Amino acid sequence: MIPVKSLQRTNANGGIATPREHGRVRRDGEDWRGELLRAVTDVPHLLRLVDVHASEIKAATGQDALRLDFPLRVPRPYVARMRRGDPDDPLLRQVLPTTREYETVPGYGTDPLDEAGAVVDTGVLSKYQGRALVIASGSCAVHCRYCFRRHFPYADHRQDSSFESIAAVRHDPTIREVILSGGDPLMLTDAHLARLLGELGAIDHVTRIRIHTRLPVVIPQRVTPALLETLADVPQRVVVVLHFNHPNEIDRDCAATISGLEEFALLNQSVLLAGVNDDADTLVELSERLFDTGVLPYYLHMPDAVAGTAHFDLSQRRAVALHRQLQARLPGYLVPRLVREVPGGAAKELVLADG
Ligand SMILES: *Cc1c(COP(=O)(O)O)cnc(C)c1O
Ligand code: SF4
């Protein structure tokens, strides 16, 4: 781990941090909560920030009047990595609602993975052997338009229920690994997270703690010294699974932050998204940048058949062809597994055939 305090150094300018250096020392305190409050929540505002005129965006609404069932939410540190004046920017595309979300497409539903059926206790999803997924927080720092949980009834699984989830884990000795997910578990305060991890740490049959989060991607300041200490205190092995979809998401600041997590196992899962990352050059660069940052590619998910996201989907034939190109161009350990979720399956299913 980077000793964060050692970054709080003075510099040749007589101790006044330049903006660049400021980016490296800002990780103490609660800046990330300020960034949450400052997140962009309306489309015209977002378009103004990235210098894109609504008329330039094919099929984009750009309208205040559009009532979104899954509202816009984009933290500014993420907006800062979007290319100005580019309506096709791959980061913008992940967060900008379009009218295509209202198309009704046969075969796309609100709970295609039948997650409602997998909830064994308030806030616990138990689909796969030995692993329990705990909905530690119902909210996210960013609203990804392709999200497979955009219709999930998070209100029924509020964060104050996460301690009930722990009781369920405690009473099931077959659970070896607890996955904190959501929403995004790092939406919890450091104090809340410390309590949760403290309780999990006391359960003997749990040998691994996994955290699925996109927060360090969209608000790098979330990786606070308190968070690093909390994770370092966990008696089990800690695995952090990040969610980067595009190499442009990994700028210098973000990479420096992620390196701060290097004492944990760092993996990445991406979603294969039409118009965002569905070309081999982009995916190769993503894998390479991840590795340079200390992260191994883990999964490349086929989009799920979630209502409102059909425009991100691509055929299995194209997905497999892309994956073959990755295999041809990258060392094996930098090729993520191409998977899809099949309701009722014993694991996420490897996508191998042209289909
Ligand atoms: C994806 C997922 C897991 C983890 O699966 P791995 O293949 O071990 O990464 C566990 N529980 C649920 C409910 C999941 O959706
Ligand atoms: S961070 Fe994950 S859970 Fe949250 S909106 Fe994005 S894809 Fe969905």
Short mmCIF file of C-alpha atoms and ligand atoms in Angstrom, two decimals:
data_model
loop_
_atom_site.label_atom_id
_atom_site.label_comp_id
_atom_site.label_asym_id
_atom_site.label_seq_id
_atom_site.Cartn_x
_atom_site.Cartn_y
_atom_site.Cartn_z
CA MET A 1 0.00 0.00 0.00
CA ILE A 2 1.15 3.55 -0.64
CA PRO A 3 1.73 5.19 2.73
CA VAL A 4 -0.82 7.90 2.15
CA LYS A 5 0.61 10.23 4.73
CA SER A 6 3.94 10.28 2.92
CA LEU A 7 2.14 11.82 -0.05
CA GLN A 8 1.25 14.82 2.04
CA ARG A 9 4.57 16.41 1.39
CA THR A 10 5.56 19.93 0.63
CA ASN A 11 7.10 20.72 -2.73
CA ALA A 12 9.53 22.98 -4.47
CA ASN A 13 6.95 25.78 -4.61
CA GLY A 14 7.33 26.39 -0.91
CA GLY A 15 4.61 24.02 0.14
CA ILE A 16 1.80 25.22 -2.07
CA ALA A 17 0.40 22.21 -3.85
CA THR A 18 -0.02 22.57 -7.59
CA PRO A 19 -3.29 21.26 -8.96
CA ARG A 20 -1.57 18.09 -10.13
CA GLU A 21 -0.05 17.40 -6.73
CA HIS A 22 -3.26 18.37 -5.08
CA GLY A 23 -4.79 15.48 -6.98
CA ARG A 24 -2.45 13.14 -5.17
CA VAL A 25 -2.86 14.42 -1.65
CA ARG A 26 -6.56 15.05 -1.52
CA ARG A 27 -7.48 11.58 -0.40
CA ASP A 28 -7.76 12.29 3.28
CA GLY A 29 -10.97 13.57 4.74
CA GLU A 30 -14.44 13.30 3.38
CA ASP A 31 -14.03 14.93 -0.04
CA TRP A 32 -15.80 12.04 -1.65
CA ARG A 33 -19.02 12.85 0.14
CA GLY A 34 -18.80 16.36 -1.22
CA GLU A 35 -18.35 14.89 -4.71
CA LEU A 36 -21.50 12.82 -4.21
CA LEU A 37 -23.43 15.95 -3.35
CA ARG A 38 -21.97 17.78 -6.35
CA ALA A 39 -22.78 14.97 -8.79
CA VAL A 40 -24.48 16.10 -11.98
CA THR A 41 -28.16 15.12 -12.04
CA ASP A 42 -29.63 16.80 -15.09
CA VAL A 43 -28.97 16.17 -18.74
CA PRO A 44 -28.57 19.77 -19.99
CA HIS A 45 -26.06 20.44 -17.22
CA LEU A 46 -24.03 17.37 -18.15
CA LEU A 47 -24.04 18.33 -21.84
CA ARG A 48 -22.91 21.86 -20.98
CA LEU A 49 -20.01 20.52 -18.93
CA VAL A 50 -18.76 18.39 -21.81
CA ASP A 51 -19.41 21.02 -24.48
CA VAL A 52 -21.86 18.94 -26.42
CA HIS A 53 -25.02 20.38 -27.90
CA ALA A 54 -28.08 18.22 -27.35
CA SER A 55 -28.80 18.25 -31.08
CA GLU A 56 -25.44 16.59 -31.70
CA ILE A 57 -26.47 13.55 -29.80
CA LYS A 58 -28.34 11.17 -31.97
CA ALA A 59 -31.33 9.79 -30.07
CA ALA A 60 -30.40 11.64 -26.89
CA THR A 61 -33.18 13.39 -25.12
CA GLY A 62 -31.37 16.43 -23.81
CA GLN A 63 -34.72 17.31 -22.30
CA ASP A 64 -35.41 18.33 -18.76
CA ALA A 65 -38.96 17.16 -19.20
CA LEU A 66 -38.04 13.53 -19.66
CA ARG A 67 -39.05 11.66 -16.55
CA LEU A 68 -36.39 9.07 -15.86
CA ASP A 69 -37.31 6.03 -13.80
CA PHE A 70 -33.55 5.66 -13.24
CA PRO A 71 -32.37 9.26 -12.79
CA LEU A 72 -29.17 10.73 -14.14
CA ARG A 73 -26.28 10.72 -11.69
CA VAL A 74 -22.67 11.41 -12.67
CA PRO A 75 -19.90 12.51 -10.30
CA ARG A 76 -17.72 15.32 -11.60
CA PRO A 77 -14.39 13.51 -11.33
CA TYR A 78 -15.85 11.09 -13.88
CA VAL A 79 -17.15 13.91 -16.10
CA ALA A 80 -13.62 15.33 -16.04
CA ARG A 81 -12.36 12.27 -17.94
CA MET A 82 -14.85 12.70 -20.80
CA ARG A 83 -13.59 14.23 -24.04
CA ARG A 84 -14.96 17.70 -24.55
CA GLY A 85 -17.13 18.26 -27.59
CA ASP A 86 -17.48 14.55 -28.38
CA PRO A 87 -21.06 13.30 -28.43
CA ASP A 88 -19.77 9.74 -28.91
CA ASP A 89 -17.47 9.80 -25.90
CA PRO A 90 -17.44 6.27 -24.42
CA LEU A 91 -17.75 7.55 -20.83
CA LEU A 92 -20.59 9.90 -21.71
CA ARG A 93 -22.41 7.06 -23.43
CA GLN A 94 -22.37 4.99 -20.26
CA VAL A 95 -24.28 7.61 -18.28
CA LEU A 96 -26.34 9.65 -20.75
CA PRO A 97 -29.98 8.58 -20.98
CA THR A 98 -31.47 8.30 -24.44
CA THR A 99 -35.02 7.84 -25.66
CA ARG A 100 -34.03 4.31 -26.62
CA GLU A 101 -34.42 3.38 -22.95
CA TYR A 102 -38.17 3.60 -23.54
CA GLU A 103 -38.27 1.13 -26.38
CA THR A 104 -40.04 -2.05 -25.45
CA VAL A 105 -38.01 -4.94 -26.75
CA PRO A 106 -39.37 -8.48 -26.56
CA GLY A 107 -37.30 -10.67 -24.24
CA TYR A 108 -36.06 -7.78 -22.10
CA GLY A 109 -37.58 -7.66 -18.59
CA THR A 110 -37.07 -5.97 -15.25
CA ASP A 111 -35.54 -8.98 -13.46
CA PRO A 112 -34.06 -11.23 -16.18
CA LEU A 113 -31.72 -12.92 -13.70
CA ASP A 114 -34.55 -13.78 -11.33
CA GLU A 115 -32.71 -12.13 -8.46
CA ALA A 116 -35.92 -11.68 -6.54
CA GLY A 117 -36.01 -15.50 -6.37
CA ALA A 118 -32.45 -15.65 -5.00
CA VAL A 119 -32.97 -13.38 -2.01
CA VAL A 120 -32.88 -15.75 0.95
CA ASP A 121 -32.93 -13.12 3.63
CA THR A 122 -33.19 -9.38 3.60
CA GLY A 123 -30.27 -8.20 1.53
CA VAL A 124 -28.59 -11.54 0.84
CA LEU A 125 -28.45 -13.09 -2.63
CA SER A 126 -27.37 -16.68 -2.55
CA LYS A 127 -26.98 -18.05 -6.05
CA TYR A 128 -23.64 -19.80 -6.08
CA GLN A 129 -22.11 -22.40 -3.84
CA GLY A 130 -20.00 -21.16 -0.95
CA ARG A 131 -20.62 -17.51 -1.77
CA ALA A 132 -23.18 -15.09 -0.44
CA LEU A 133 -23.75 -11.69 -1.96
CA VAL A 134 -24.78 -9.05 0.54
CA ILE A 135 -26.57 -5.94 -0.67
CA ALA A 136 -24.58 -3.65 1.60
CA SER A 137 -25.99 -0.44 0.18
CA GLY A 138 -28.85 0.25 -2.16
CA SER A 139 -27.33 3.26 -3.87
CA CYS A 140 -24.51 4.02 -6.29
CA ALA A 141 -22.35 7.05 -6.93
CA VAL A 142 -23.04 6.82 -10.64
CA HIS A 143 -26.05 5.59 -12.55
CA CYS A 144 -24.86 3.45 -15.43
CA ARG A 145 -27.56 3.31 -18.07
CA TYR A 146 -26.87 -0.36 -18.83
CA CYS A 147 -27.20 -1.41 -15.18
CA PHE A 148 -28.65 -4.85 -14.75
CA ARG A 149 -30.02 -3.90 -11.36
CA ARG A 150 -31.72 -0.69 -12.50
CA HIS A 151 -35.12 -2.14 -11.65
CA PHE A 152 -34.04 -3.96 -8.49
CA PRO A 153 -36.17 -3.08 -5.46
CA TYR A 154 -33.28 -1.63 -3.50
CA ALA A 155 -35.63 0.20 -1.20
CA ASP A 156 -36.45 -3.20 0.30
CA HIS A 157 -32.77 -3.80 1.05
CA ARG A 158 -31.64 -0.69 2.82
CA GLN A 159 -28.21 -0.40 4.35
CA ASP A 160 -29.54 -0.66 7.89
CA SER A 161 -30.56 -4.19 6.98
CA SER A 162 -26.96 -5.20 6.29
CA PHE A 163 -26.56 -6.33 9.89
CA GLU A 164 -29.49 -8.72 9.40
CA SER A 165 -27.60 -10.07 6.41
CA ILE A 166 -24.63 -10.79 8.67
CA ALA A 167 -26.84 -12.91 10.90
CA ALA A 168 -27.84 -14.99 7.86
CA VAL A 169 -24.16 -15.48 6.96
CA ARG A 170 -23.28 -16.41 10.53
CA HIS A 171 -25.89 -19.16 10.55
CA ASP A 172 -24.78 -20.76 7.28
CA PRO A 173 -21.43 -22.55 7.67
CA THR A 174 -21.31 -23.36 3.94
CA ILE A 175 -20.56 -19.71 3.17
CA ARG A 176 -16.79 -19.33 2.65
CA GLU A 177 -16.85 -16.01 0.86
CA VAL A 178 -18.95 -12.92 1.45
CA ILE A 179 -19.35 -10.53 -1.44
CA LEU A 180 -20.31 -7.01 -0.49
CA SER A 181 -22.20 -5.57 -3.40
CA GLY A 182 -25.21 -3.41 -4.03
CA GLY A 183 -25.66 -0.83 -5.31
CA ASP A 184 -22.17 0.02 -4.20
CA PRO A 185 -20.90 -1.05 -0.77
CA LEU A 186 -18.43 1.85 -0.66
CA MET A 187 -21.41 4.21 -0.46
CA LEU A 188 -21.40 3.27 3.23
CA THR A 189 -19.45 5.57 5.51
CA ASP A 190 -16.05 4.36 6.66
CA ALA A 191 -17.46 3.89 10.17
CA HIS A 192 -20.40 1.80 8.97
CA LEU A 193 -18.16 -0.29 6.75
CA ALA A 194 -15.71 -0.84 9.60
CA ARG A 195 -18.53 -2.17 11.78
CA LEU A 196 -19.81 -4.45 9.05
CA LEU A 197 -16.35 -5.84 8.30
CA GLY A 198 -15.68 -6.19 12.00
CA GLU A 199 -18.73 -8.44 12.37
CA LEU A 200 -17.81 -10.46 9.29
CA GLY A 201 -14.24 -10.76 10.59
CA ALA A 202 -15.54 -12.60 13.63
CA ILE A 203 -17.18 -15.37 11.57
CA ASP A 204 -14.78 -18.31 11.37
CA HIS A 205 -16.23 -20.05 8.32
CA VAL A 206 -15.86 -16.91 6.18
CA THR A 207 -12.35 -16.98 4.73
CA ARG A 208 -12.62 -14.35 2.00
CA ILE A 209 -14.27 -10.95 1.78
CA ARG A 210 -14.92 -9.59 -1.66
CA ILE A 211 -15.96 -6.02 -2.40
CA HIS A 212 -17.61 -5.20 -5.72
CA THR A 213 -17.35 -1.48 -6.31
CA ARG A 214 -17.31 1.19 -9.01
CA LEU A 215 -16.76 4.04 -6.57
CA PRO A 216 -12.95 4.28 -6.86
CA VAL A 217 -13.49 4.52 -10.63
CA VAL A 218 -15.91 7.42 -10.58
CA ILE A 219 -14.75 9.19 -7.39
CA PRO A 220 -11.12 8.20 -6.70
CA GLN A 221 -11.20 10.26 -3.48
CA ARG A 222 -13.36 7.49 -2.01
CA VAL A 223 -10.15 5.59 -1.26
CA THR A 224 -9.54 7.38 2.02
CA PRO A 225 -6.82 6.53 4.56
CA ALA A 226 -9.62 5.39 6.88
CA LEU A 227 -10.90 3.01 4.22
CA LEU A 228 -7.42 1.59 3.64
CA GLU A 229 -6.97 1.05 7.38
CA THR A 230 -10.35 -0.61 7.69
CA LEU A 231 -9.57 -3.01 4.86
CA ALA A 232 -6.09 -3.71 6.23
CA ASP A 233 -7.68 -4.71 9.56
CA VAL A 234 -9.89 -7.38 7.99
CA PRO A 235 -8.57 -10.77 9.19
CA GLN A 236 -9.67 -12.56 6.01
CA ARG A 237 -8.17 -12.20 2.55
CA VAL A 238 -9.71 -9.18 0.87
CA VAL A 239 -10.52 -9.13 -2.83
CA VAL A 240 -11.57 -5.87 -4.46
CA VAL A 241 -13.39 -6.21 -7.76
CA LEU A 242 -13.45 -2.91 -9.61
CA HIS A 243 -15.62 -2.00 -12.56
CA PHE A 244 -13.76 -0.25 -15.38
CA ASN A 245 -15.24 -0.52 -18.87
CA HIS A 246 -12.93 1.69 -20.90
CA PRO A 247 -9.23 2.65 -20.81
CA ASN A 248 -10.14 6.37 -20.73
CA GLU A 249 -11.55 5.76 -17.25
CA ILE A 250 -8.02 5.11 -15.97
CA ASP A 251 -6.32 8.49 -15.87
CA ARG A 252 -3.26 9.27 -13.73
CA ASP A 253 -5.18 10.27 -10.62
CA CYS A 254 -7.41 7.26 -10.77
CA ALA A 255 -4.43 4.95 -11.34
CA ALA A 256 -2.57 6.47 -8.38
CA THR A 257 -5.60 5.85 -6.20
CA ILE A 258 -6.04 2.28 -7.33
CA SER A 259 -2.35 1.59 -6.60
CA GLY A 260 -3.16 2.47 -3.00
CA LEU A 261 -5.22 -0.72 -2.86
CA GLU A 262 -2.36 -2.92 -4.04
CA GLU A 263 -2.05 -4.99 -0.88
CA PHE A 264 -5.40 -6.55 -1.73
CA ALA A 265 -6.22 -8.83 -4.62
CA LEU A 266 -7.42 -6.45 -7.34
CA LEU A 267 -9.66 -7.68 -10.12
CA ASN A 268 -11.81 -5.94 -12.70
CA GLN A 269 -15.11 -6.76 -14.26
CA SER A 270 -16.36 -4.98 -17.35
CA VAL A 271 -19.57 -5.09 -19.28
CA LEU A 272 -19.27 -5.46 -23.04
CA LEU A 273 -21.29 -2.51 -24.34
CA ALA A 274 -22.14 -1.65 -27.92
CA GLY A 275 -20.85 1.81 -28.78
CA VAL A 276 -18.66 1.96 -25.66
CA ASN A 277 -16.04 -0.77 -25.67
CA ASP A 278 -17.03 -3.25 -28.38
CA ASP A 279 -13.80 -3.17 -30.33
CA ALA A 280 -10.62 -5.14 -29.87
CA ASP A 281 -8.22 -2.17 -29.67
CA THR A 282 -10.20 -0.65 -26.79
CA LEU A 283 -10.40 -3.92 -24.86
CA VAL A 284 -6.71 -4.67 -25.37
CA GLU A 285 -5.79 -1.23 -24.11
CA LEU A 286 -8.13 -1.64 -21.14
CA SER A 287 -6.47 -4.90 -20.11
CA GLU A 288 -3.01 -3.41 -20.46
CA ARG A 289 -3.82 -0.29 -18.50
CA LEU A 290 -5.48 -2.35 -15.81
CA PHE A 291 -2.36 -4.44 -15.44
CA ASP A 292 -0.16 -1.34 -15.33
CA THR A 293 -2.38 -0.19 -12.48
CA GLY A 294 -2.05 -3.47 -10.56
CA VAL A 295 -5.44 -4.90 -11.54
CA LEU A 296 -6.15 -8.19 -13.31
CA PRO A 297 -9.05 -8.48 -15.76
CA TYR A 298 -11.58 -10.99 -14.40
CA TYR A 299 -14.90 -10.93 -16.21
CA LEU A 300 -16.21 -9.40 -19.41
CA HIS A 301 -19.96 -9.66 -19.04
CA MET A 302 -22.44 -9.93 -21.86
CA PRO A 303 -25.13 -7.34 -21.16
CA ASP A 304 -28.16 -8.82 -19.45
CA ALA A 305 -31.58 -8.65 -21.06
CA VAL A 306 -32.72 -5.77 -18.88
CA ALA A 307 -35.55 -3.56 -20.09
CA GLY A 308 -34.24 -0.18 -21.23
CA THR A 309 -30.73 -1.40 -22.10
CA ALA A 310 -31.24 -3.26 -25.41
CA HIS A 311 -29.29 -0.59 -27.31
CA PHE A 312 -26.09 -1.64 -25.49
CA ASP A 313 -26.49 -5.27 -26.50
CA LEU A 314 -24.47 -7.04 -29.17
CA SER A 315 -24.74 -10.44 -30.71
CA GLN A 316 -23.02 -13.42 -29.18
CA ARG A 317 -21.29 -14.00 -32.50
CA ARG A 318 -19.68 -10.55 -32.37
CA ALA A 319 -18.80 -10.90 -28.70
CA VAL A 320 -17.07 -14.22 -29.26
CA ALA A 321 -15.20 -12.83 -32.27
CA LEU A 322 -13.95 -9.94 -30.14
CA HIS A 323 -12.92 -12.29 -27.38
CA ARG A 324 -10.93 -14.40 -29.84
CA GLN A 325 -9.08 -11.27 -30.92
CA LEU A 326 -8.20 -10.58 -27.28
CA GLN A 327 -6.89 -14.11 -26.91
CA ALA A 328 -4.75 -13.65 -30.00
CA ARG A 329 -3.30 -10.33 -28.88
CA LEU A 330 -2.85 -10.59 -25.10
CA PRO A 331 -1.11 -12.90 -22.65
CA GLY A 332 -3.64 -15.34 -21.22
CA TYR A 333 -3.73 -13.66 -17.82
CA LEU A 334 -4.88 -10.39 -19.38
CA VAL A 335 -7.85 -11.94 -21.18
CA PRO A 336 -11.03 -11.56 -19.13
CA ARG A 337 -13.49 -14.46 -19.14
CA LEU A 338 -16.43 -13.69 -21.41
CA VAL A 339 -19.50 -14.65 -19.39
CA ARG A 340 -23.20 -14.28 -19.18
CA GLU A 341 -25.61 -14.96 -16.37
CA VAL A 342 -28.15 -17.66 -16.79
CA PRO A 343 -30.92 -17.70 -14.20
CA GLY A 344 -30.68 -20.83 -12.12
CA GLY A 345 -27.18 -21.72 -13.39
CA ALA A 346 -24.51 -23.08 -11.03
CA ALA A 347 -22.12 -20.31 -12.09
CA LYS A 348 -21.80 -17.53 -14.57
CA GLU A 349 -21.66 -19.24 -17.93
CA LEU A 350 -18.60 -18.99 -20.15
CA VAL A 351 -19.59 -17.74 -23.60
CA LEU A 352 -17.56 -19.78 -26.06
CA ALA A 353 -19.68 -20.63 -29.07
CA ASP A 354 -20.61 -18.29 -31.89
CA GLY A 355 -24.24 -18.83 -30.98
C1 LIG B 1 -21.72 -12.86 -9.80
C2 LIG B 1 -22.25 -13.31 -8.51
C3 LIG B 1 -21.41 -13.96 -7.58
C4 LIG B 1 -19.94 -14.16 -7.81
O1 LIG B 1 -19.66 -15.03 -8.83
P1 LIG B 1 -18.14 -15.37 -9.15
O2 LIG B 1 -18.23 -16.20 -10.38
O3 LIG B 1 -17.59 -16.09 -7.98
O4 LIG B 1 -17.43 -14.07 -9.37
C5 LIG B 1 -21.97 -14.40 -6.42
N1 LIG B 1 -23.26 -14.21 -6.12
C6 LIG B 1 -24.09 -13.60 -6.99
C7 LIG B 1 -25.53 -13.44 -6.63
C8 LIG B 1 -23.62 -13.12 -8.21
O5 LIG B 1 -24.44 -12.50 -9.05
S1 SF4 B 2 -22.24 1.12 -10.33
FE1 SF4 B 2 -22.89 -0.99 -10.80
S2 SF4 B 2 -24.80 -1.30 -9.64
FE2 SF4 B 2 -24.40 0.93 -9.72
S3 SF4 B 2 -25.51 1.69 -11.51
FE3 SF4 B 2 -23.43 1.21 -12.22
S4 SF4 B 2 -23.54 -0.93 -12.96
FE4 SF4 B 2 -25.37 -0.54 -11.68
#
